[in-house]
Amino acid sequence: MAHPSTAAFLTALENAGELRRITVPVATELQITEIADREMKSPEGGKALLFEQPTINGRVSAFPLIINALGSRRRMAIALGMDSVEELAGQLEFLMKAKPPRTFRDGLKLLRNGMDLIHARPRHVKKAPCHEVVHRFGEKGEGELFTLDHLPILKCWPQDGGRFITLPMVYTQDPDTGGRNVGMYRIQIYDGQTTGMHWQVHKVGARHGKRYYERSERMPVAVCLGGDPVLTLAATAPLPDGIDEILFAGFARKKSVDLVKCLTIPLEVPAESDFVIEGYVQPGEMRPEGPFGDHTGFYTPVEDYPVFHVTAITHRKEAIYPATIVGIPPMEDFYIGEASVRIFLPIFKMNFPEIVDMALPAEGVFHNLVFVSIRKQYPWQAFKVMHGLWGMGQMMFAKYIIVVDEDCDVQKTSEVLFRWMANTDPQRDSTMTKNPCDSLDHAPTLPNRGSHMGFDATRKLSGEGYPRGWPDLVKMDPTVKAWVDGFQG
Ligand SMILES: Cc1cc2nc3c(=O)[nH]c(=O)nc-3n(C[C@H](O)[C@H](O)[C@H](O)COP(=O)(O)O)c2cc1C
Ligand SMILES: [Mn+2]
């Protein structure tokens, strides 16, 4: 089911008892963070929070602010209009494994998925809710000029270098192929019309920017906020370069995404967005960005990033400003990342059929720690899986990969720690390699590159040079367990 706006999604959350309204004024400077942080760290991710009167330097903003809207499994499922993200994972898996149907039911399922694929294709529309209110820059208007300073943009943490848009969907185009990309890259506000553009070196936006630089051409960029929450998931999902996030969003929500032309730049954006910030990046122009209290739980230091110049801001009449905060885990982003892992697990399994399950525990902040369970068949297969993952998309960042046997539930961190500690001889069962690092990782001596470590915590096969005979786990006889299950004494 598609949500045509942030307001519609908000209503769905409220009907499910998943929304708390905060009706009194709260400051966008630090105060909203502290309330949201406590909510995100409460059991099951707490509730979504609607701040009806966020204040900017003491003045109440014209726009309410929603935060933690995707910060639980239940809310992520509501965003997708499904019972759980597993449903979407199942649909993707079915598509990838589609064979000529053998039964009538298979045929119907294939037909339904075929229809969903039709929705992957966007529609092009002329009239758009996101254009209900238009503020072009550089035009003489009536009264006060509307700028970014009018949006309830958060200053999240005390040492942050300023205010940051934290849930921006950044639209760019490959100048060679015309292919679209949507990525979530944070936006630091320098002034009402100028921002930073934090696409890290490994991301598709940065690759597009490099091509514009090489061609000495000004780069059109659109930053969208709100609309269907599926778009937010699509912007963060680790889709391969060249796969259009809009196709993924259309497929996931079972409805084509309506796209409309921007007013001041040659790009298209979702018509249902709450806000669209149009502008350009002048290749070569760089400016210090940060510090920013980040996903890692630490401040990322100041570094040079491209500069984004705003040419227009358009929005719905009743626009709602969506935000998140990142910091010491668990935070809302854990649930966003987890949904991606669940959705893409079938794709990993296609490449590595031995993979049973995978988890990126919150403590590892996405890439620092990856647990994988496998059905081991031959010697050193665990190492093959590690190397494969280190070569796949954003899995390249995985700092520690722990491989366990299929009977270990990787969703339970303590079970994995038990196997890891008990089953490994550190020297024999580890491997170290060189790979790119997440730009946010402060531990490597130099940014963006460093060492990565894998542990084979599976039981050792005879061909793996372990001569002693692997012991069995201590487990009760199933008949005794069944008897105790029914025991009344
Ligand atoms: C809340 C949030 C904030 C993010 N901020 C950034 C960021 O500032 N810079 C960045 O490069 N990636 C950031 N990411 C990660 C990217 O969105 C993610 O890697 C995405 O897959 C990139 O898309 P791309 O492959 O199309 O470039 C963020 C993710 C989330 C969930
Ligand atoms: Mn992409």
Short mmCIF file of C-alpha atoms in Angstrom, two decimals, residues 41-343:
data_model
loop_
_atom_site.label_atom_id
_atom_site.label_comp_id
_atom_site.label_asym_id
_atom_site.label_seq_id
_atom_site.Cartn_x
_atom_site.Cartn_y
_atom_site.Cartn_z
CA LYS A 41 16.31 3.78 23.00
CA SER A 42 13.07 2.68 24.70
CA PRO A 43 11.84 -0.93 24.16
CA GLU A 44 11.10 -1.85 20.50
CA GLY A 45 12.14 1.64 19.35
CA GLY A 46 9.33 3.55 21.12
CA LYS A 47 6.89 5.56 19.02
CA ALA A 48 7.11 8.04 16.17
CA LEU A 49 7.10 11.60 17.51
CA LEU A 50 5.29 14.50 15.90
CA PHE A 51 6.54 17.84 17.16
CA GLU A 52 3.68 20.16 16.31
CA GLN A 53 5.53 23.33 17.33
CA PRO A 54 9.25 22.96 16.70
CA THR A 55 11.00 26.26 17.33
CA ILE A 56 13.84 27.81 15.35
CA ASN A 57 15.82 30.25 17.49
CA GLY A 58 12.74 30.67 19.67
CA ARG A 59 10.24 31.17 16.84
CA VAL A 60 7.64 28.48 16.15
CA SER A 61 8.14 26.97 12.69
CA ALA A 62 5.32 26.94 10.13
CA PHE A 63 5.98 23.21 9.64
CA PRO A 64 5.58 20.35 12.12
CA LEU A 65 8.46 17.86 12.41
CA ILE A 66 8.19 14.07 12.48
CA ILE A 67 11.00 11.89 13.82
CA ASN A 68 11.47 8.15 14.53
CA ALA A 69 8.76 7.38 11.95
CA LEU A 70 10.68 4.29 10.72
CA GLY A 71 12.29 3.44 14.05
CA SER A 72 10.69 0.06 14.77
CA ARG A 73 9.93 -3.18 12.92
CA ARG A 74 6.21 -2.45 13.14
CA ARG A 75 6.51 1.08 11.74
CA MET A 76 8.79 -0.12 8.95
CA ALA A 77 6.11 -2.68 8.05
CA ILE A 78 3.41 0.03 8.13
CA ALA A 79 5.62 2.17 5.84
CA LEU A 80 5.73 -0.72 3.38
CA GLY A 81 2.03 -1.47 3.84
CA MET A 82 2.95 -5.07 4.71
CA ASP A 83 2.86 -7.39 7.71
CA SER A 84 6.67 -7.33 7.86
CA VAL A 85 9.65 -6.57 5.65
CA GLU A 86 9.98 -10.34 5.08
CA GLU A 87 7.00 -10.03 2.74
CA LEU A 88 8.94 -7.72 0.41
CA ALA A 89 12.02 -9.95 0.70
CA GLY A 90 9.84 -12.90 -0.34
CA GLN A 91 8.50 -11.02 -3.35
CA LEU A 92 11.99 -10.11 -4.53
CA GLU A 93 13.18 -13.68 -4.04
CA PHE A 94 10.21 -15.02 -5.99
CA LEU A 95 10.97 -12.66 -8.87
CA MET A 96 14.62 -13.61 -8.99
CA LYS A 97 13.87 -17.30 -8.94
CA ALA A 98 10.90 -17.05 -11.29
CA LYS A 99 10.54 -20.12 -13.52
CA PRO A 100 7.72 -21.07 -15.86
CA PRO A 101 4.78 -21.78 -13.51
CA ARG A 102 3.92 -25.43 -12.91
CA THR A 103 0.70 -24.98 -10.96
CA PHE A 104 -2.20 -22.58 -11.27
CA ARG A 105 -1.24 -20.96 -7.96
CA ASP A 106 2.34 -20.44 -9.20
CA GLY A 107 0.90 -18.87 -12.33
CA LEU A 108 -1.22 -16.44 -10.34
CA LYS A 109 1.72 -15.52 -8.14
CA LEU A 110 3.90 -14.87 -11.17
CA LEU A 111 1.17 -12.75 -12.70
CA ARG A 112 0.83 -10.71 -9.53
CA ASN A 113 4.58 -10.13 -9.35
CA GLY A 114 4.57 -9.21 -13.04
CA MET A 115 1.91 -6.59 -12.27
CA ASP A 116 4.01 -5.28 -9.40
CA LEU A 117 6.93 -4.94 -11.83
CA ILE A 118 4.75 -2.72 -14.02
CA HIS A 119 4.48 -0.40 -11.03
CA ALA A 120 8.24 -0.18 -10.92
CA ARG A 121 7.98 2.12 -13.93
CA PRO A 122 7.37 5.72 -12.83
CA ARG A 123 4.63 7.93 -14.29
CA HIS A 124 5.40 11.42 -15.53
CA VAL A 125 2.93 14.04 -14.33
CA LYS A 126 2.56 17.78 -14.89
CA LYS A 127 0.75 18.84 -11.70
CA ALA A 128 2.32 18.01 -8.37
CA PRO A 129 1.48 18.50 -4.68
CA CYS A 130 5.14 19.35 -4.09
CA HIS A 131 4.64 22.46 -6.25
CA GLU A 132 1.69 23.86 -4.27
CA VAL A 133 3.99 26.53 -2.87
CA VAL A 134 6.98 27.75 -4.90
CA HIS A 135 9.87 29.93 -3.78
CA ARG A 136 12.36 30.65 -6.54
CA PHE A 137 15.60 32.27 -5.48
CA GLY A 138 16.91 35.36 -7.23
CA GLU A 139 13.37 36.58 -8.02
CA LYS A 140 12.00 39.69 -6.36
CA GLY A 141 9.07 38.50 -4.27
CA GLU A 142 6.71 40.05 -1.80
CA GLY A 143 7.87 40.34 1.81
CA GLU A 144 10.52 38.20 3.42
CA LEU A 145 12.48 35.76 1.22
CA PHE A 146 11.70 32.14 2.12
CA THR A 147 14.96 30.25 2.70
CA LEU A 148 16.23 27.10 4.37
CA ASP A 149 16.18 29.09 7.60
CA HIS A 150 12.38 28.67 7.61
CA LEU A 151 12.57 24.87 7.86
CA PRO A 152 12.73 23.27 11.33
CA ILE A 153 16.18 21.80 10.61
CA LEU A 154 17.84 20.23 13.65
CA LYS A 155 21.04 21.09 15.36
CA CYS A 156 21.38 17.55 16.69
CA TRP A 157 24.35 17.45 19.09
CA PRO A 158 26.33 20.05 21.07
CA GLN A 159 29.52 19.88 18.98
CA ASP A 160 27.75 19.75 15.60
CA GLY A 161 29.06 22.30 13.11
CA GLY A 162 25.55 23.66 12.58
CA ARG A 163 22.11 22.48 11.51
CA PHE A 164 21.79 19.39 9.32
CA ILE A 165 18.99 17.99 7.17
CA THR A 166 19.13 14.39 8.36
CA LEU A 167 16.65 12.56 6.06
CA PRO A 168 17.40 14.10 2.65
CA MET A 169 16.90 12.15 -0.56
CA VAL A 170 19.48 13.44 -2.99
CA TYR A 171 18.62 13.12 -6.69
CA THR A 172 21.42 13.22 -9.24
CA GLN A 173 21.96 12.08 -12.80
CA ASP A 174 24.84 10.27 -14.48
CA PRO A 175 25.90 12.81 -17.13
CA ASP A 176 27.05 10.00 -19.44
CA THR A 177 23.99 7.74 -19.37
CA GLY A 178 21.26 9.97 -17.94
CA GLY A 179 20.68 7.28 -15.29
CA ARG A 180 19.14 8.50 -12.05
CA ASN A 181 20.43 7.96 -8.53
CA VAL A 182 18.84 8.65 -5.18
CA GLY A 183 21.04 8.52 -2.10
CA MET A 184 20.66 9.73 1.44
CA TYR A 185 23.54 12.12 2.08
CA ARG A 186 23.26 14.57 4.99
CA ILE A 187 23.05 18.29 4.26
CA GLN A 188 24.78 20.86 6.48
CA ILE A 189 23.20 24.30 6.37
CA TYR A 190 25.80 27.03 5.74
CA ASP A 191 23.21 29.77 5.17
CA GLY A 192 19.64 30.08 3.85
CA GLN A 193 20.72 29.24 0.29
CA THR A 194 23.95 27.25 0.66
CA THR A 195 24.66 23.82 2.11
CA GLY A 196 27.21 21.04 2.22
CA MET A 197 26.70 17.83 0.23
CA HIS A 198 28.04 14.89 2.21
CA TRP A 199 28.23 12.16 -0.44
CA GLN A 200 31.10 9.99 0.64
CA VAL A 201 33.72 8.92 -1.91
CA HIS A 202 32.24 5.40 -2.35
CA LYS A 203 28.71 6.57 -3.07
CA VAL A 204 26.99 7.01 -6.41
CA GLY A 205 26.33 10.75 -5.94
CA ALA A 206 30.10 11.24 -5.57
CA ARG A 207 30.76 9.25 -8.74
CA HIS A 208 28.27 11.39 -10.65
CA GLY A 209 29.90 14.53 -9.20
CA LYS A 210 33.32 13.36 -10.37
CA ARG A 211 32.03 12.95 -13.94
CA TYR A 212 30.57 16.48 -13.91
CA TYR A 213 33.93 17.74 -12.62
CA GLU A 214 35.78 15.95 -15.43
CA ARG A 215 33.36 17.43 -17.95
CA SER A 216 33.61 20.90 -16.30
CA GLU A 217 29.81 21.09 -16.13
CA ARG A 218 27.57 22.44 -13.43
CA MET A 219 25.72 19.58 -11.75
CA PRO A 220 21.96 19.78 -11.13
CA VAL A 221 20.93 18.30 -7.76
CA ALA A 222 17.53 18.00 -6.10
CA VAL A 223 17.02 17.26 -2.42
CA CYS A 224 13.61 15.83 -1.57
CA LEU A 225 12.01 15.41 1.84
CA GLY A 226 9.01 13.32 2.77
CA GLY A 227 6.48 11.80 0.41
CA ASP A 228 6.02 8.05 0.58
CA PRO A 229 8.34 6.64 3.32
CA VAL A 230 9.28 3.85 0.90
CA LEU A 231 11.38 6.47 -0.89
CA THR A 232 13.41 7.00 2.27
CA LEU A 233 14.11 3.29 2.47
CA ALA A 234 15.04 3.23 -1.24
CA ALA A 235 17.48 6.15 -0.82
CA THR A 236 19.36 4.33 1.93
CA ALA A 237 19.21 0.84 0.40
CA PRO A 238 22.54 -0.48 -0.93
CA LEU A 239 21.30 -0.93 -4.50
CA PRO A 240 24.04 -1.50 -7.09
CA ASP A 241 25.17 1.57 -9.03
CA GLY A 242 22.90 1.87 -12.07
CA ILE A 243 19.79 0.39 -10.41
CA ASP A 244 17.20 3.14 -10.13
CA GLU A 245 15.88 3.62 -6.58
CA ILE A 246 12.56 4.85 -8.07
CA LEU A 247 11.99 1.47 -9.75
CA PHE A 248 12.65 -0.26 -6.45
CA ALA A 249 10.26 2.10 -4.62
CA GLY A 250 7.50 1.60 -7.22
CA PHE A 251 7.86 -2.17 -6.99
CA ALA A 252 7.92 -2.13 -3.18
CA ARG A 253 4.84 0.06 -2.77
CA LYS A 254 2.88 -1.58 -5.61
CA LYS A 255 2.18 1.76 -7.24
CA SER A 256 4.15 3.76 -9.78
CA VAL A 257 5.98 6.76 -8.40
CA ASP A 258 4.70 9.98 -9.97
CA LEU A 259 7.60 12.13 -11.18
CA VAL A 260 7.41 15.81 -12.02
CA LYS A 261 9.96 18.11 -13.65
CA CYS A 262 11.81 20.48 -11.34
CA LEU A 263 11.24 24.18 -11.99
CA THR A 264 14.82 25.47 -12.11
CA ILE A 265 16.94 22.40 -12.95
CA PRO A 266 16.66 19.59 -15.54
CA LEU A 267 15.77 16.79 -13.08
CA GLU A 268 12.61 14.92 -12.12
CA VAL A 269 11.48 14.33 -8.54
CA PRO A 270 8.56 12.54 -6.84
CA ALA A 271 5.45 14.72 -7.16
CA GLU A 272 4.30 13.56 -3.72
CA SER A 273 7.35 14.94 -1.88
CA ASP A 274 6.64 17.25 1.05
CA PHE A 275 9.59 19.51 0.16
CA VAL A 276 11.87 19.79 -2.87
CA ILE A 277 15.06 21.82 -2.68
CA GLU A 278 16.40 22.46 -6.16
CA GLY A 279 19.91 23.61 -6.90
CA TYR A 280 23.33 22.78 -8.24
CA VAL A 281 26.81 21.74 -7.27
CA GLN A 282 29.64 23.61 -8.96
CA PRO A 283 32.27 20.90 -9.54
CA GLY A 284 35.52 21.68 -7.75
CA GLU A 285 33.97 23.97 -5.15
CA MET A 286 34.65 22.45 -1.74
CA ARG A 287 34.05 23.63 1.80
CA PRO A 288 34.68 22.23 5.29
CA GLU A 289 31.75 20.05 6.44
CA GLY A 290 31.11 18.88 10.02
CA PRO A 291 31.68 18.07 12.76
CA PHE A 292 28.56 15.93 13.10
CA GLY A 293 27.47 13.51 15.83
CA ASP A 294 27.29 10.42 13.64
CA HIS A 295 25.95 6.85 13.32
CA THR A 296 29.21 5.60 14.81
CA GLY A 297 28.39 7.21 18.16
CA PHE A 298 31.31 9.60 17.67
CA TYR A 299 31.65 12.98 16.02
CA THR A 300 32.95 12.77 12.48
CA PRO A 301 35.64 15.38 11.98
CA VAL A 302 35.60 18.36 9.64
CA GLU A 303 36.43 17.42 6.05
CA ASP A 304 36.03 19.15 2.70
CA TYR A 305 32.87 18.27 0.77
CA PRO A 306 31.08 19.78 -2.26
CA VAL A 307 28.83 22.82 -1.87
CA PHE A 308 25.14 22.86 -2.88
CA HIS A 309 23.57 26.14 -4.03
CA VAL A 310 19.78 26.38 -3.74
CA THR A 311 17.84 27.79 -6.70
CA ALA A 312 14.30 27.05 -5.47
CA ILE A 313 12.39 25.54 -2.57
CA THR A 314 8.94 24.13 -3.26
CA HIS A 315 6.59 22.41 -0.84
CA ARG A 316 3.09 21.16 -0.11
CA LYS A 317 0.75 23.58 1.62
CA GLU A 318 0.51 21.23 4.58
CA ALA A 319 4.08 19.96 4.41
CA ILE A 320 5.56 17.99 7.31
CA TYR A 321 9.33 18.08 7.83
CA PRO A 322 10.81 14.58 8.36
CA ALA A 323 13.97 14.18 10.43
CA THR A 324 16.05 11.62 12.26
CA ILE A 325 19.02 11.74 14.58
CA VAL A 326 22.04 9.47 14.62
CA GLY A 327 24.41 8.84 17.52
CA ILE A 328 25.22 6.07 19.99
CA PRO A 329 23.15 3.02 18.91
CA PRO A 330 20.44 1.87 18.89
CA MET A 331 18.81 4.65 16.90
CA GLU A 332 16.15 4.86 14.19
CA ASP A 333 18.75 4.12 11.51
CA PHE A 334 19.23 0.61 12.96
CA TYR A 335 15.72 -0.32 11.79
CA ILE A 336 16.31 1.27 8.38
CA GLY A 337 19.55 -0.71 7.96
CA GLU A 338 17.96 -3.90 9.26
CA ALA A 339 15.14 -3.64 6.72
CA SER A 340 17.73 -3.39 3.94
CA VAL A 341 19.53 -6.50 5.21
CA ARG A 342 16.27 -8.49 5.33
CA ILE A 343 15.20 -7.32 1.87
#
